[in-house]
Amino acid sequence: MKHIYILVLLSINSITYSQVGINTDTPTAALEVISKTTLQNDIIFQSTNSNNNKLLSVQNNGDIDFTKALMPNGDPGKNSLYLVSQGEDSPPIWQSLPKGATVQILSAQNDVTSTTKVSIDISPTIKFPILNSSLDATFGVWNSTNNRFTVSKKGVYLVTAGIDTIDMRSSNDKPNPSANLALFIFAGPNSYTGQGIVYKDNSNYNYSAVVSNYFILEKGNYIQIVASSGNSSWYQGPSFLSISYTELP
């Protein structure tokens, strides 16, 4: 009988400290889930409530999506507050943005080359279809139709943008080794800054430009990026836009 008790205790101990694997026979953690697919946006873990509403999901690329508030120590925070780390083994806390502190409020990009040619003497608004993070409406609103950021809060805005232009061609549709490229930030309603740094690859007739500047903007002002090449047609290639905010003292 004594031996039976020992075997039972050993079995319970083994179960207590066992590791569980899903799609793996050799888990390396208390619970390890191995995805069956290599598609980056496929969901490998998901939690839903009794109404079948998604609460939390983890994608194959490591992105974590959740639909409710992030609540360190049960505190959901308030609008315009930011999580500040309290160091190792301590939960972050919500704090106001300090005077003079700078925070990135928008990061957007375009990853593909457009199939629509920009004609000579046309200055199009640059498109940024991918937003890399959610935008706090306290600072502004992004319009994906006209690719315009409208300011909601007065402050100092640092705007940085870059573009690759592909296959610069002259009026006779031949590659143009003397093409011009200008990149402009319209911010205001009236202020703008242009030109920026231009990189030329005449072997492939591709040009790149980066422009950056600070603007003091009021509520209702907007930010928009425009490119121009007066003597060439071209295609919009990969591009990016970053906007940071600093509160006025």
Short mmCIF file of C-alpha atoms in Angstrom, two decimals:
data_model
loop_
_atom_site.label_atom_id
_atom_site.label_comp_id
_atom_site.label_asym_id
_atom_site.label_seq_id
_atom_site.Cartn_x
_atom_site.Cartn_y
_atom_site.Cartn_z
CA MET A 1 0.00 0.00 0.00
CA LYS A 2 2.88 2.32 0.83
CA HIS A 3 4.33 1.81 -2.65
CA ILE A 4 0.97 2.72 -4.21
CA TYR A 5 0.91 6.05 -2.33
CA ILE A 6 4.42 6.85 -3.54
CA LEU A 7 3.46 6.11 -7.16
CA VAL A 8 0.36 8.32 -6.87
CA LEU A 9 2.38 11.18 -5.40
CA LEU A 10 4.98 10.86 -8.15
CA SER A 11 2.23 10.89 -10.78
CA ILE A 12 0.62 14.02 -9.29
CA ASN A 13 4.02 15.74 -9.15
CA SER A 14 4.66 14.86 -12.80
CA ILE A 15 1.28 16.25 -13.88
CA THR A 16 1.77 19.42 -11.80
CA TYR A 17 5.11 20.26 -13.44
CA SER A 18 4.40 18.93 -16.93
CA GLN A 19 4.56 21.14 -20.01
CA VAL A 20 1.78 21.38 -22.57
CA GLY A 21 2.47 21.73 -26.27
CA ILE A 22 0.08 22.50 -29.12
CA ASN A 23 1.43 21.37 -32.50
CA THR A 24 4.65 20.31 -30.78
CA ASP A 25 5.67 17.17 -28.89
CA THR A 26 8.57 18.92 -27.17
CA PRO A 27 7.27 22.10 -25.51
CA THR A 28 9.88 24.34 -23.89
CA ALA A 29 7.45 26.28 -21.68
CA ALA A 30 4.49 25.56 -19.44
CA LEU A 31 2.36 26.19 -22.55
CA GLU A 32 3.87 26.43 -26.03
CA VAL A 33 1.85 26.93 -29.21
CA ILE A 34 3.46 26.32 -32.59
CA SER A 35 1.67 27.77 -35.59
CA LYS A 36 0.72 25.47 -38.46
CA THR A 37 1.10 28.27 -41.01
CA THR A 38 3.84 30.67 -42.10
CA LEU A 39 1.47 33.47 -43.15
CA GLN A 40 2.43 36.54 -41.13
CA ASN A 41 -1.10 37.77 -40.36
CA ASP A 42 -2.58 34.40 -39.41
CA ILE A 43 -3.80 34.19 -35.81
CA ILE A 44 -2.07 31.55 -33.67
CA PHE A 45 -3.85 32.38 -30.40
CA GLN A 46 -7.18 34.07 -29.71
CA SER A 47 -9.40 34.71 -26.70
CA THR A 48 -13.10 35.55 -27.02
CA ASN A 49 -15.90 36.18 -24.54
CA SER A 50 -19.28 34.45 -24.27
CA ASN A 51 -20.70 36.81 -26.92
CA ASN A 52 -18.00 35.67 -29.36
CA ASN A 53 -16.30 39.08 -29.24
CA LYS A 54 -12.54 38.94 -29.71
CA LEU A 55 -10.63 40.09 -26.63
CA LEU A 56 -7.04 39.19 -27.45
CA SER A 57 -5.19 37.65 -30.37
CA VAL A 58 -1.57 36.94 -31.29
CA GLN A 59 -0.55 36.85 -34.93
CA ASN A 60 2.15 34.78 -36.58
CA ASN A 61 4.40 37.83 -36.92
CA GLY A 62 4.26 38.51 -33.17
CA ASP A 63 1.71 41.36 -33.32
CA ILE A 64 -0.70 41.42 -30.37
CA ASP A 65 -4.22 42.75 -30.93
CA PHE A 66 -6.57 43.54 -28.06
CA THR A 67 -9.90 45.34 -28.03
CA LYS A 68 -10.16 46.63 -24.46
CA ALA A 69 -8.17 48.97 -22.22
CA LEU A 70 -4.64 48.23 -21.05
CA MET A 71 -5.01 48.44 -17.27
CA PRO A 72 -1.83 48.30 -15.16
CA ASN A 73 -2.96 47.78 -11.56
CA GLY A 74 -6.55 48.08 -12.78
CA ASP A 75 -6.07 51.66 -14.05
CA PRO A 76 -7.30 52.25 -17.65
CA GLY A 77 -5.84 55.77 -17.75
CA LYS A 78 -7.41 58.79 -19.43
CA ASN A 79 -7.26 60.43 -22.84
CA SER A 80 -3.84 61.99 -23.67
CA LEU A 81 -2.00 60.10 -20.91
CA TYR A 82 1.02 57.91 -21.63
CA LEU A 83 2.37 54.77 -20.01
CA VAL A 84 5.69 55.37 -18.26
CA SER A 85 7.90 52.48 -17.17
CA GLN A 86 8.63 52.12 -13.46
CA GLY A 87 11.49 49.71 -13.95
CA GLU A 88 11.89 45.99 -13.50
CA ASP A 89 9.15 44.07 -11.65
CA SER A 90 6.88 47.12 -11.47
CA PRO A 91 3.85 47.90 -13.66
CA PRO A 92 3.94 51.08 -15.77
CA ILE A 93 1.81 54.04 -14.71
CA TRP A 94 -0.19 56.61 -16.65
CA GLN A 95 1.31 60.12 -16.75
CA SER A 96 0.73 63.38 -18.59
CA LEU A 97 3.09 64.44 -21.34
CA PRO A 98 5.70 66.71 -19.71
CA LYS A 99 6.03 70.27 -20.98
CA GLY A 100 8.55 70.35 -23.79
CA ALA A 101 8.53 66.57 -24.28
CA THR A 102 8.33 65.26 -27.84
CA VAL A 103 6.18 62.31 -28.86
CA GLN A 104 5.73 60.72 -32.26
CA ILE A 105 2.04 60.93 -33.10
CA LEU A 106 1.95 59.55 -36.64
CA SER A 107 4.04 57.13 -38.67
CA ALA A 108 2.82 56.20 -42.14
CA GLN A 109 4.35 54.67 -45.23
CA ASN A 110 3.93 53.28 -48.71
CA ASP A 111 5.78 50.05 -49.49
CA VAL A 112 5.02 49.48 -53.17
CA THR A 113 5.68 51.20 -56.48
CA SER A 114 2.58 52.76 -57.98
CA THR A 115 1.36 51.61 -61.39
CA THR A 116 0.01 55.11 -62.12
CA LYS A 117 2.45 57.41 -63.91
CA VAL A 118 2.78 61.00 -62.69
CA SER A 119 2.83 63.21 -65.77
CA ILE A 120 5.26 66.06 -66.42
CA ASP A 121 4.39 69.32 -64.59
CA ILE A 122 2.02 67.50 -62.19
CA SER A 123 2.64 67.83 -58.43
CA PRO A 124 0.67 65.09 -56.70
CA THR A 125 -0.03 64.62 -53.01
CA ILE A 126 2.04 61.67 -51.83
CA LYS A 127 0.05 58.66 -50.66
CA PHE A 128 0.75 56.85 -47.39
CA PRO A 129 -1.73 53.95 -47.20
CA ILE A 130 -0.14 52.19 -44.22
CA LEU A 131 -0.47 53.63 -40.71
CA ASN A 132 2.05 51.99 -38.38
CA SER A 133 0.21 52.83 -35.16
CA SER A 134 -3.14 54.09 -33.94
CA LEU A 135 -3.50 57.87 -33.97
CA ASP A 136 -4.57 59.78 -30.86
CA ALA A 137 -7.30 62.19 -31.99
CA THR A 138 -6.13 64.61 -29.29
CA PHE A 139 -3.35 65.65 -31.66
CA GLY A 140 -5.02 65.28 -35.03
CA VAL A 141 -6.94 63.25 -37.58
CA TRP A 142 -5.57 61.45 -40.63
CA ASN A 143 -7.67 61.46 -43.81
CA SER A 144 -6.65 58.46 -45.91
CA THR A 145 -8.57 59.75 -48.94
CA ASN A 146 -6.63 62.98 -49.43
CA ASN A 147 -3.59 61.89 -47.36
CA ARG A 148 -3.88 64.90 -45.08
CA PHE A 149 -3.26 65.27 -41.35
CA THR A 150 -5.51 67.87 -39.69
CA VAL A 151 -4.20 69.32 -36.42
CA SER A 152 -6.37 69.14 -33.29
CA LYS A 153 -3.99 70.71 -30.77
CA LYS A 154 -1.73 73.74 -30.95
CA GLY A 155 1.95 72.95 -30.64
CA VAL A 156 5.24 72.39 -32.42
CA TYR A 157 5.08 69.72 -35.11
CA LEU A 158 8.20 68.10 -36.55
CA VAL A 159 7.40 66.71 -39.99
CA THR A 160 9.78 64.38 -41.84
CA ALA A 161 8.98 62.77 -45.18
CA GLY A 162 10.83 60.79 -47.81
CA ILE A 163 10.08 59.37 -51.23
CA ASP A 164 11.61 57.19 -53.93
CA THR A 165 10.61 58.14 -57.48
CA ILE A 166 10.96 55.44 -60.09
CA ASP A 167 11.78 55.62 -63.81
CA MET A 168 12.20 59.37 -64.36
CA ARG A 169 11.50 60.08 -68.04
CA SER A 170 11.59 63.16 -70.25
CA SER A 171 8.85 64.45 -72.55
CA ASN A 172 9.87 62.04 -75.31
CA ASP A 173 9.44 59.15 -72.83
CA LYS A 174 13.16 58.44 -72.68
CA PRO A 175 15.10 58.02 -69.41
CA ASN A 176 16.03 61.48 -68.13
CA PRO A 177 19.52 61.67 -66.57
CA SER A 178 19.00 65.38 -65.77
CA ALA A 179 15.64 65.00 -64.03
CA ASN A 180 14.67 67.28 -61.15
CA LEU A 181 12.85 66.29 -57.99
CA ALA A 182 11.43 68.46 -55.21
CA LEU A 183 9.61 67.29 -52.09
CA PHE A 184 7.40 69.74 -50.20
CA ILE A 185 5.72 69.86 -46.79
CA PHE A 186 2.58 71.95 -46.85
CA ALA A 187 1.67 72.96 -43.31
CA GLY A 188 -0.50 75.76 -42.37
CA PRO A 189 -2.78 76.72 -44.48
CA ASN A 190 0.02 78.67 -46.14
CA SER A 191 3.48 77.64 -44.94
CA TYR A 192 5.61 75.05 -46.70
CA THR A 193 9.16 73.84 -46.96
CA GLY A 194 10.64 72.16 -49.98
CA GLN A 195 13.54 70.54 -51.79
CA GLY A 196 15.18 68.43 -49.11
CA ILE A 197 18.03 66.02 -49.75
CA VAL A 198 17.98 64.43 -53.19
CA TYR A 199 19.77 61.19 -54.05
CA LYS A 200 20.21 60.28 -57.70
CA ASP A 201 20.66 56.85 -59.24
CA ASN A 202 21.18 57.74 -62.89
CA SER A 203 21.94 54.14 -63.81
CA ASN A 204 18.28 53.29 -63.17
CA TYR A 205 16.86 56.85 -63.35
CA ASN A 206 15.47 56.61 -59.83
CA TYR A 207 15.59 59.57 -57.45
CA SER A 208 15.01 59.88 -53.71
CA ALA A 209 14.32 62.90 -51.52
CA VAL A 210 13.98 63.54 -47.79
CA VAL A 211 12.65 66.74 -46.22
CA SER A 212 12.17 67.74 -42.58
CA ASN A 213 11.09 70.88 -40.73
CA TYR A 214 9.41 72.24 -37.59
CA PHE A 215 6.08 74.10 -37.68
CA ILE A 216 4.03 75.86 -35.00
CA LEU A 217 0.50 74.88 -35.94
CA GLU A 218 -2.96 75.79 -34.70
CA LYS A 219 -6.05 73.64 -34.41
CA GLY A 220 -7.52 73.19 -37.90
CA ASN A 221 -4.19 73.55 -39.74
CA TYR A 222 -3.14 70.64 -41.89
CA ILE A 223 -0.03 68.78 -43.04
CA GLN A 224 0.33 67.34 -46.52
CA ILE A 225 3.28 66.07 -48.57
CA VAL A 226 3.65 66.96 -52.26
CA ALA A 227 6.32 66.00 -54.79
CA SER A 228 7.17 67.65 -58.09
CA SER A 229 9.44 67.05 -61.05
CA GLY A 230 8.84 69.72 -63.63
CA ASN A 231 10.74 68.08 -66.47
CA SER A 232 9.99 64.39 -65.94
CA SER A 233 7.27 61.82 -65.53
CA TRP A 234 7.69 59.25 -62.76
CA TYR A 235 6.09 56.66 -60.49
CA GLN A 236 5.77 56.92 -56.72
CA GLY A 237 7.88 54.29 -55.01
CA PRO A 238 8.32 53.49 -51.31
CA SER A 239 7.67 56.56 -49.15
CA PHE A 240 7.35 57.48 -45.49
CA LEU A 241 5.89 60.20 -43.26
CA SER A 242 6.64 60.88 -39.59
CA ILE A 243 4.99 63.57 -37.45
CA SER A 244 6.07 64.37 -33.89
CA TYR A 245 4.49 66.78 -31.41
CA THR A 246 6.00 69.04 -28.76
CA GLU A 247 3.81 71.06 -26.42
CA LEU A 248 4.53 74.77 -26.31
CA PRO A 249 5.91 75.97 -22.95
#
